[in-house]
XYZ file of C-alpha atoms in Angstrom:
550
model
C -208.798 0.419 -62.545
C -211.138 1.726 -59.877
C -209.083 0.227 -57.037
C -205.897 1.910 -58.234
C -207.662 5.239 -58.612
C -208.974 5.029 -55.034
C -205.517 4.138 -53.754
C -203.993 6.989 -55.764
C -206.504 9.413 -54.231
C -205.769 7.992 -50.780
C -202.062 8.614 -51.299
C -202.688 12.217 -52.317
C -204.750 12.815 -49.164
C -202.319 10.997 -46.862
C -199.212 12.706 -48.245
C -200.707 16.098 -47.368
C -201.265 15.144 -43.734
C -198.715 16.597 -41.335
C -197.125 13.689 -39.395
C -196.545 16.012 -36.434
C -200.325 16.533 -36.171
C -201.550 13.061 -37.083
C -198.804 11.238 -35.193
C -198.486 8.758 -38.076
C -195.861 8.260 -40.725
C -197.077 9.029 -44.275
C -196.890 6.532 -47.172
C -193.484 6.045 -48.767
C -192.598 8.579 -51.475
C -192.471 7.329 -55.092
C -189.262 5.608 -56.202
C -188.437 4.620 -52.621
C -188.685 1.500 -50.535
C -187.626 0.342 -47.082
C -184.863 -2.058 -46.195
C -183.425 -3.383 -42.955
C -179.917 -1.902 -42.677
C -177.047 -3.720 -40.963
C -174.093 -1.325 -41.282
C -174.017 2.472 -41.029
C -171.009 4.214 -42.606
C -170.265 7.857 -41.828
C -168.165 9.912 -44.257
C -167.368 13.609 -44.626
C -168.491 15.918 -47.419
C -165.381 15.106 -49.463
C -165.949 11.362 -49.406
C -163.457 10.434 -46.703
C -164.237 7.558 -44.351
C -164.801 8.594 -40.727
C -166.269 5.614 -38.847
C -168.877 2.825 -39.053
C -171.247 1.006 -36.732
C -173.653 -1.946 -36.627
C -177.387 -1.197 -36.968
C -179.788 -3.294 -34.902
C -182.838 -4.258 -37.003
C -183.996 -0.852 -38.164
C -186.027 -0.224 -41.302
C -184.458 2.466 -43.476
C -186.004 4.496 -46.303
C -183.857 4.129 -49.416
C -184.033 5.387 -53.030
C -184.904 2.633 -55.496
C -185.364 2.262 -59.224
C -188.150 0.423 -61.001
C -185.862 -2.566 -61.628
C -184.332 -2.664 -58.151
C -187.771 -2.555 -56.502
C -189.787 -4.833 -58.733
C -187.366 -7.170 -60.502
C -184.277 -7.323 -58.301
C -184.402 -11.102 -57.896
C -184.398 -11.507 -61.697
C -182.163 -8.688 -62.937
C -179.966 -8.223 -59.862
C -180.340 -4.468 -60.349
C -178.666 -2.425 -57.579
C -180.343 0.278 -55.537
C -178.893 3.683 -56.439
C -177.501 4.747 -53.024
C -177.875 2.362 -50.078
C -177.347 -1.319 -50.801
C -175.522 -4.493 -49.810
C -171.737 -4.722 -49.483
C -171.583 -6.790 -52.682
C -173.046 -3.839 -54.627
C -171.347 -0.813 -53.030
C -167.875 -2.232 -52.382
C -165.524 -2.289 -55.358
C -163.026 -4.341 -53.328
C -165.582 -7.007 -52.399
C -164.365 -9.629 -54.948
C -160.801 -9.163 -53.712
C -161.880 -10.300 -50.258
C -163.332 -13.541 -51.558
C -166.764 -12.267 -52.479
C -168.580 -15.007 -54.347
C -171.589 -13.008 -55.585
C -171.663 -10.594 -58.560
C -170.764 -7.111 -57.363
C -172.630 -5.133 -60.062
C -169.880 -2.539 -59.660
C -167.226 -3.231 -62.274
C -166.371 -6.008 -64.649
C -163.205 -7.051 -62.860
C -161.961 -9.087 -65.819
C -161.848 -6.039 -68.075
C -161.781 -3.388 -65.361
C -164.610 -1.479 -67.057
C -167.662 -0.132 -65.312
C -170.817 -2.159 -65.847
C -173.554 -0.471 -67.887
C -176.129 -0.759 -65.112
C -173.724 -1.143 -62.212
C -174.037 0.609 -58.864
C -171.241 3.099 -59.507
C -172.610 3.954 -62.965
C -176.132 4.735 -61.723
C -174.743 6.716 -58.777
C -172.552 8.769 -61.120
C -175.471 9.589 -63.429
C -177.547 10.707 -60.470
C -174.638 12.777 -59.098
C -174.118 14.521 -62.431
C -177.824 15.307 -62.802
C -178.575 16.479 -59.266
C -175.305 17.946 -57.916
C -176.471 16.901 -54.447
C -173.511 17.165 -52.001
C -174.355 13.959 -50.129
C -174.710 11.931 -53.339
C -171.410 13.382 -54.556
C -169.687 12.474 -51.268
C -170.925 8.860 -51.420
C -169.778 8.620 -55.054
C -166.322 10.021 -54.235
C -165.976 7.498 -51.429
C -167.188 4.328 -53.120
C -165.116 4.921 -56.276
C -162.012 4.486 -54.088
C -162.984 0.789 -53.778
C -162.076 0.655 -50.087
C -165.423 -0.086 -48.396
C -164.577 -3.621 -47.261
C -161.034 -2.734 -46.190
C -162.314 0.197 -44.107
C -164.948 -1.999 -42.448
C -162.351 -4.669 -41.721
C -160.133 -2.049 -40.029
C -163.148 -0.939 -37.978
C -163.750 -4.607 -37.037
C -167.232 -4.477 -38.533
C -166.395 -7.166 -41.099
C -163.993 -10.016 -40.351
C -161.443 -11.878 -42.490
C -159.328 -15.006 -42.070
C -155.564 -15.453 -42.313
C -155.788 -15.429 -46.115
C -157.557 -12.084 -46.183
C -160.938 -13.516 -47.165
C -164.287 -12.749 -45.539
C -165.155 -15.555 -43.133
C -168.549 -17.265 -43.124
C -168.664 -18.502 -39.532
C -167.043 -17.443 -36.270
C -164.936 -20.303 -34.936
C -162.530 -18.420 -32.689
C -162.675 -17.998 -28.927
C -164.699 -15.163 -27.501
C -168.086 -13.673 -28.234
C -169.464 -13.810 -31.753
C -169.132 -10.431 -33.567
C -172.254 -8.318 -34.012
C -172.299 -8.701 -37.806
C -172.888 -12.448 -37.409
C -175.842 -11.759 -35.126
C -177.695 -9.334 -37.406
C -177.247 -11.261 -40.680
C -179.410 -14.240 -41.615
C -177.642 -17.547 -41.233
C -177.942 -20.347 -43.766
C -176.742 -23.749 -42.572
C -174.868 -21.978 -39.780
C -172.991 -19.653 -42.150
C -173.408 -16.023 -43.131
C -172.287 -14.060 -46.183
C -170.867 -10.758 -44.967
C -171.421 -9.416 -48.465
C -175.166 -9.432 -47.657
C -174.721 -6.722 -45.021
C -176.860 -3.761 -46.074
C -175.122 -0.369 -45.910
C -176.703 3.009 -45.257
C -174.859 6.333 -45.302
C -174.375 9.321 -43.027
C -172.654 12.283 -44.692
C -171.301 15.161 -42.607
C -171.675 18.154 -44.905
C -170.616 21.508 -43.401
C -173.600 23.723 -42.652
C -176.181 20.882 -42.732
C -177.631 19.575 -39.466
C -179.082 16.357 -40.935
C -176.387 13.893 -41.989
C -178.621 10.804 -42.406
C -179.416 10.375 -46.098
C -182.717 8.600 -45.343
C -183.983 11.716 -43.548
C -182.758 14.267 -46.096
C -185.883 15.557 -47.894
C -183.811 17.375 -50.525
C -182.021 14.135 -51.418
C -185.334 12.238 -51.507
C -186.834 14.816 -53.900
C -183.657 14.757 -55.983
C -183.913 11.013 -56.606
C -187.655 11.191 -57.351
C -187.039 13.809 -60.071
C -184.061 11.946 -61.528
C -185.870 8.603 -61.583
C -188.979 10.157 -63.201
C -186.832 11.807 -65.889
C -185.302 8.444 -66.797
C -188.716 6.968 -67.699
C -188.753 7.408 -71.470
C -191.867 5.688 -72.846
C -195.072 7.705 -72.427
C -198.700 6.750 -72.922
C -202.157 7.440 -71.484
C -202.291 6.510 -67.803
C -205.530 4.625 -67.059
C -205.497 5.953 -63.478
C -205.021 9.704 -63.974
C -206.208 9.965 -67.594
C -203.095 11.967 -68.492
C -200.202 11.246 -70.810
C -197.300 10.261 -68.573
C -194.255 7.974 -68.320
C -195.509 4.389 -68.145
C -194.538 1.858 -65.501
C -193.684 -1.694 -66.520
C -192.318 -3.382 -63.383
C -194.830 -2.695 -60.650
C -193.885 -2.845 -56.942
C -194.123 -5.805 -54.610
C -193.640 -5.965 -50.787
C -197.295 -5.072 -50.290
C -198.191 -7.230 -47.286
C -194.775 -7.356 -45.627
C -191.084 -6.764 -46.356
C -190.511 -10.295 -47.696
C -193.607 -10.341 -49.931
C -192.654 -10.923 -53.584
C -196.216 -11.283 -54.885
C -197.455 -8.606 -57.300
C -200.919 -7.384 -58.181
C -199.875 -6.308 -61.691
C -197.405 -8.247 -63.805
C -196.869 -8.730 -67.527
C -193.384 -10.165 -67.792
C -194.429 -13.464 -69.342
C -193.690 -12.864 -73.018
C -193.771 -16.521 -74.098
C -196.731 -17.976 -72.196
C -200.439 -17.258 -72.136
C -200.280 -13.554 -71.253
C -201.226 -12.192 -74.671
C -202.239 -15.365 -76.566
C -202.236 -13.663 -79.966
C -204.776 -10.987 -79.100
C -202.298 -8.259 -78.127
C -198.762 -7.454 -79.203
C -197.658 -5.914 -75.895
C -198.941 -5.435 -72.344
C -199.745 -1.728 -72.774
C -202.492 -2.571 -75.255
C -204.343 -4.214 -72.368
C -203.666 -1.497 -69.833
C -201.122 1.285 -69.414
C -200.461 2.667 -65.946
C -198.320 5.685 -65.205
C -195.102 5.026 -63.322
C -195.859 7.669 -60.689
C -199.496 6.579 -60.326
C -198.445 2.956 -59.834
C -195.813 3.922 -57.279
C -198.264 6.041 -55.298
C -201.114 3.507 -55.430
C -198.911 0.617 -54.277
C -197.311 2.798 -51.604
C -200.762 3.751 -50.287
C -201.871 0.096 -50.210
C -198.679 -0.946 -48.426
C -199.223 1.860 -45.899
C -202.866 0.917 -45.318
C -202.054 -2.765 -44.818
C -199.364 -1.903 -42.282
C -201.564 0.681 -40.549
C -204.960 -1.034 -40.352
C -204.887 -4.264 -42.318
C -206.285 -7.494 -40.850
C -204.124 -10.582 -41.468
C -204.900 -14.277 -41.588
C -201.764 -16.085 -42.736
C -201.090 -14.523 -46.182
C -204.661 -13.256 -46.465
C -205.072 -9.526 -45.862
C -208.310 -7.559 -45.599
C -208.208 -3.794 -45.331
C -210.960 -1.169 -45.220
C -210.403 2.568 -45.333
C -211.971 5.949 -45.996
C -210.256 7.648 -48.914
C -209.636 10.967 -47.155
C -208.280 9.237 -44.035
C -211.251 9.477 -41.673
C -211.496 6.820 -38.974
C -213.876 3.924 -39.599
C -214.857 0.958 -37.381
C -213.057 -2.343 -37.810
C -214.984 -5.021 -39.713
C -212.902 -8.045 -38.774
C -213.018 -7.803 -34.968
C -215.652 -8.924 -32.505
C -217.902 -6.246 -31.034
C -215.847 -5.767 -27.894
C -212.522 -5.274 -29.705
C -214.113 -3.139 -32.421
C -216.085 -0.751 -30.226
C -215.643 -1.232 -26.497
C -211.999 -2.096 -25.842
C -210.391 -0.103 -23.022
C -207.593 0.902 -25.394
C -209.817 3.481 -27.082
C -210.134 5.435 -23.849
C -213.898 4.886 -23.417
C -213.874 2.804 -20.242
C -217.498 3.554 -19.490
C -218.601 2.046 -22.764
C -216.349 -0.949 -22.112
C -218.750 -1.932 -19.346
C -220.566 -4.356 -21.620
C -218.837 -7.238 -19.893
C -221.426 -9.506 -18.339
C -221.149 -10.432 -14.667
C -221.287 -14.101 -13.721
C -224.819 -13.862 -12.347
C -226.102 -11.260 -14.807
C -226.545 -13.391 -17.916
C -230.342 -13.166 -17.809
C -230.782 -9.551 -16.708
C -233.844 -7.979 -18.263
C -232.219 -5.335 -20.442
C -228.862 -6.864 -21.469
C -229.700 -6.625 -25.142
C -231.085 -3.110 -24.834
C -228.009 -1.858 -22.965
C -225.700 -3.264 -25.614
C -227.850 -1.840 -28.426
C -227.772 1.653 -26.898
C -224.018 1.634 -26.477
C -223.500 0.258 -29.973
C -225.765 2.944 -31.402
C -223.834 5.608 -29.523
C -220.564 4.341 -30.945
C -221.937 4.227 -34.496
C -223.358 7.743 -34.064
C -219.860 8.929 -33.237
C -218.612 7.569 -36.566
C -221.609 9.071 -38.381
C -220.630 12.492 -37.095
C -217.318 12.104 -38.953
C -218.450 10.212 -42.055
C -220.893 11.840 -44.446
C -222.940 10.321 -47.266
C -220.203 11.516 -49.618
C -217.423 9.690 -47.765
C -215.930 6.942 -49.931
C -215.278 3.657 -48.111
C -213.261 0.926 -49.801
C -213.034 -2.705 -48.655
C -210.345 -4.855 -50.270
C -209.258 -8.449 -49.721
C -205.845 -9.706 -50.896
C -204.425 -13.196 -51.102
C -201.927 -15.187 -53.158
C -201.773 -18.823 -54.201
C -198.186 -18.565 -55.486
C -195.183 -16.561 -54.233
C -195.142 -14.293 -57.299
C -198.793 -13.422 -57.962
C -201.411 -11.791 -55.777
C -205.148 -11.454 -56.372
C -207.812 -9.074 -55.174
C -210.226 -11.612 -53.707
C -212.823 -9.080 -52.601
C -213.530 -5.468 -53.527
C -216.361 -3.121 -52.620
C -216.882 0.627 -52.704
C -219.540 2.050 -50.366
C -220.668 5.427 -49.118
C -220.122 6.263 -45.454
C -223.748 5.932 -44.361
C -224.190 2.621 -46.191
C -221.019 1.160 -44.675
C -221.982 2.155 -41.132
C -225.495 0.764 -41.592
C -224.058 -2.626 -42.640
C -221.604 -2.683 -39.729
C -224.317 -1.753 -37.224
C -226.684 -4.389 -38.616
C -224.006 -7.092 -38.308
C -223.090 -6.275 -34.716
C -226.714 -5.923 -33.692
C -228.234 -8.900 -35.531
C -225.555 -11.478 -34.592
C -225.047 -10.311 -31.006
C -225.215 -12.725 -28.070
C -223.470 -13.334 -24.766
C -219.912 -14.262 -25.758
C -217.548 -16.183 -23.463
C -214.125 -15.648 -24.987
C -211.785 -16.126 -22.062
C -212.011 -16.708 -18.345
C -212.047 -12.959 -17.687
C -213.414 -11.775 -21.020
C -217.163 -12.048 -21.393
C -219.153 -9.552 -23.375
C -222.310 -9.001 -25.344
C -221.807 -8.672 -29.079
C -221.112 -10.348 -32.411
C -218.182 -12.734 -32.975
C -215.346 -12.036 -35.402
C -215.122 -13.861 -38.771
C -211.964 -15.686 -37.672
C -213.673 -16.938 -34.502
C -216.637 -18.133 -36.552
C -214.243 -20.106 -38.775
C -212.506 -21.609 -35.734
C -215.865 -22.485 -34.167
C -216.979 -24.237 -37.349
C -213.829 -26.273 -37.998
C -211.772 -26.227 -34.797
C -208.838 -24.179 -33.567
C -206.377 -26.267 -35.601
C -208.129 -25.332 -38.800
C -206.156 -25.623 -42.042
C -204.924 -22.207 -43.256
C -206.637 -22.589 -46.652
C -209.982 -23.488 -45.060
C -209.648 -20.621 -42.608
C -208.982 -18.081 -45.370
C -211.782 -19.497 -47.516
C -214.255 -19.320 -44.622
C -213.308 -15.735 -43.771
C -213.758 -14.820 -47.444
C -217.269 -16.286 -47.344
C -218.171 -14.348 -44.185
C -216.861 -11.007 -45.464
C -219.835 -10.400 -47.849
C -222.182 -11.149 -44.930
C -220.773 -8.116 -43.124
C -220.259 -5.724 -46.040
C -223.124 -6.747 -48.321
C -225.600 -7.794 -45.643
C -226.221 -11.312 -46.992
C -227.060 -14.162 -44.536
C -224.363 -16.403 -43.053
C -223.995 -19.616 -45.130
C -226.182 -22.366 -43.698
C -223.403 -24.958 -43.780
C -221.358 -22.832 -41.348
C -224.302 -22.613 -38.990
C -224.836 -26.407 -39.159
C -221.133 -27.129 -38.632
C -221.045 -24.921 -35.525
C -224.309 -26.460 -34.272
C -222.928 -30.018 -34.539
C -219.719 -29.020 -32.722
C -221.764 -27.318 -30.005
C -223.988 -30.340 -29.264
C -220.883 -32.565 -29.151
C -220.036 -31.058 -25.804
C -217.978 -33.951 -24.495
C -215.228 -33.313 -27.078
C -214.604 -29.737 -25.912
C -213.099 -28.076 -22.870
C -215.641 -26.138 -20.814
C -214.363 -22.671 -21.787
C -214.187 -23.664 -25.473
C -217.718 -25.062 -25.405
C -219.002 -21.855 -23.812
C -217.288 -19.804 -26.543
C -218.709 -21.904 -29.368
C -222.139 -21.868 -27.744
C -222.160 -18.059 -27.719
C -221.133 -17.952 -31.367
C -223.772 -20.545 -32.331
C -226.528 -18.604 -30.559
C -225.411 -15.359 -32.204
C -225.500 -16.910 -35.684
C -228.879 -18.534 -35.089
C -230.314 -15.231 -33.879
C -228.934 -13.387 -36.926
C -230.260 -15.978 -39.374
C -233.728 -15.819 -37.801
C -234.263 -12.077 -37.557
C -237.994 -12.518 -38.094
C -238.300 -14.384 -34.803
C -236.847 -11.367 -32.959
C -235.066 -13.417 -30.316
C -234.043 -11.315 -27.330
C -230.904 -11.855 -25.253
C -232.825 -11.702 -21.976
C -235.451 -14.105 -20.599
C -238.682 -13.713 -22.613
C -241.400 -14.673 -20.160
C -244.198 -14.021 -22.676
C -242.811 -16.284 -25.427
C -244.995 -19.419 -25.512
C -243.522 -21.414 -28.403
C -242.819 -25.084 -27.632
C -239.114 -24.931 -28.532
C -238.571 -21.949 -26.254
C -240.467 -23.500 -23.328
C -238.601 -26.811 -23.667
C -235.372 -24.840 -23.724
C -236.323 -23.229 -20.418
C -237.070 -26.665 -18.943
C -233.644 -27.905 -20.065
C -232.054 -24.853 -18.434
C -233.838 -25.653 -15.146
C -232.694 -29.286 -15.361
C -229.127 -28.206 -16.064
C -229.132 -25.827 -13.110
C -230.646 -28.517 -10.841
C -227.968 -31.026 -11.795
C -225.283 -28.387 -11.336
C -226.477 -27.715 -7.785
C -226.651 -31.461 -7.016
C -223.089 -32.014 -8.233
C -221.905 -29.096 -6.146
C -223.563 -30.467 -3.000
C -221.996 -33.877 -3.685
C -218.607 -32.197 -4.134
C -218.344 -33.506 -7.716
C -216.194 -31.568 -10.197
C -217.407 -33.238 -13.386
C -219.812 -31.814 -15.954
């Protein structure tokens, strides 16, 4: 469980960082998730409706239980405070709601055991939080939909049922614009509600910004975890988590890294009687580790379709990017170092005597800056994630390195595989290509997503572990480079730069320089110079003849 321990430690460091100083939002607190809200309802401290408004695509922090976060699609478990209309509105079925409300059993009139109102009441009784109490007093009146209809947030037809499509004259209402349409229709019961509670004496009325309310739910949710065991992450006896979080790569990601809900298949296969015999992970440790990973992916993760690669220093120190080319990783103007960004090569400067030396000095200066921050004790973690099915995710690559070792590998990659790169018409630089560009150069820009991810996964150990680039990639790029007629000029120039960089890195013993080596007398090098002279001669002749062809 080394990866979870590192993520847990990362969370502990990140949660102590003051956002006002760092300028970054911290990882989500345990027992919380984010959700895009559609409707904002404002009530007073006694639970009386005041007004409502439409929310335009804004992620909101909401309390969540283990079931509502990790198994909502299976169990239909409601979130404890903010949720969809179908969960929070007791009058939803009366307006034609077709989905289960998880509020009351309307046939018997009894509250459901795990319904929204039941969970909210238990939390209210345990915490005595005034905002939770106000929301409970309001929703138990079963008037949410009727109030929103009066406010013209939700819309009904002549029969008093929620409509699915706007077919009247005039502009379409806002609620139909913010909800996802399926076959041209929307279900207004899918509108997600968040609360503002005006409590006398409190300046903050937004429940998602109320730290006291956030802490209240964390304590209540932790107290409801009954089964305890040894946590493999912290080594302490603690409440155990069973349904581990998803939404790691993005908000719609249902794939999980840890899952043991298959009781009838091949999960145990007669060797174990339950999942905890294989591994028991504390509920809080799991929440924090997954929250840290989700935060890291959003903050500095590199994406390639559903493939994600993220590298970080456990205590939060800045490290260079592994998945970018040299210019984007070290010399981009966005980092404020415009002088160092002057590694772009002028049109007539490709063979200047010290191009390689200039780049090497600037690269070394950049790496030295990172070395001043990272010590030999700094823990660097590199993790690759991918999924072959919607419900399961795998760690495809994992390495732990010390700061000095990581920087040495990064410097070696960007120095060994550096060449003149022609990326765009106005973007030419000296440096190493990115793994994604190497994959595109080997198999074309319309590369299949699976091949692209597989190729990037093969290149990643070349950067982190210092192993040579696979020979088949080099050969594939070579054959595409010599087939010049099939490529546009700018694309051929880009692939040529990548091919030269890979060849130079794979033949370190030859010590190829990026400038003209007048003292090198090998036959291949001399014939290459003759070809360059012939190419230049033909180029001049075509220009004199006013020919635009290659």
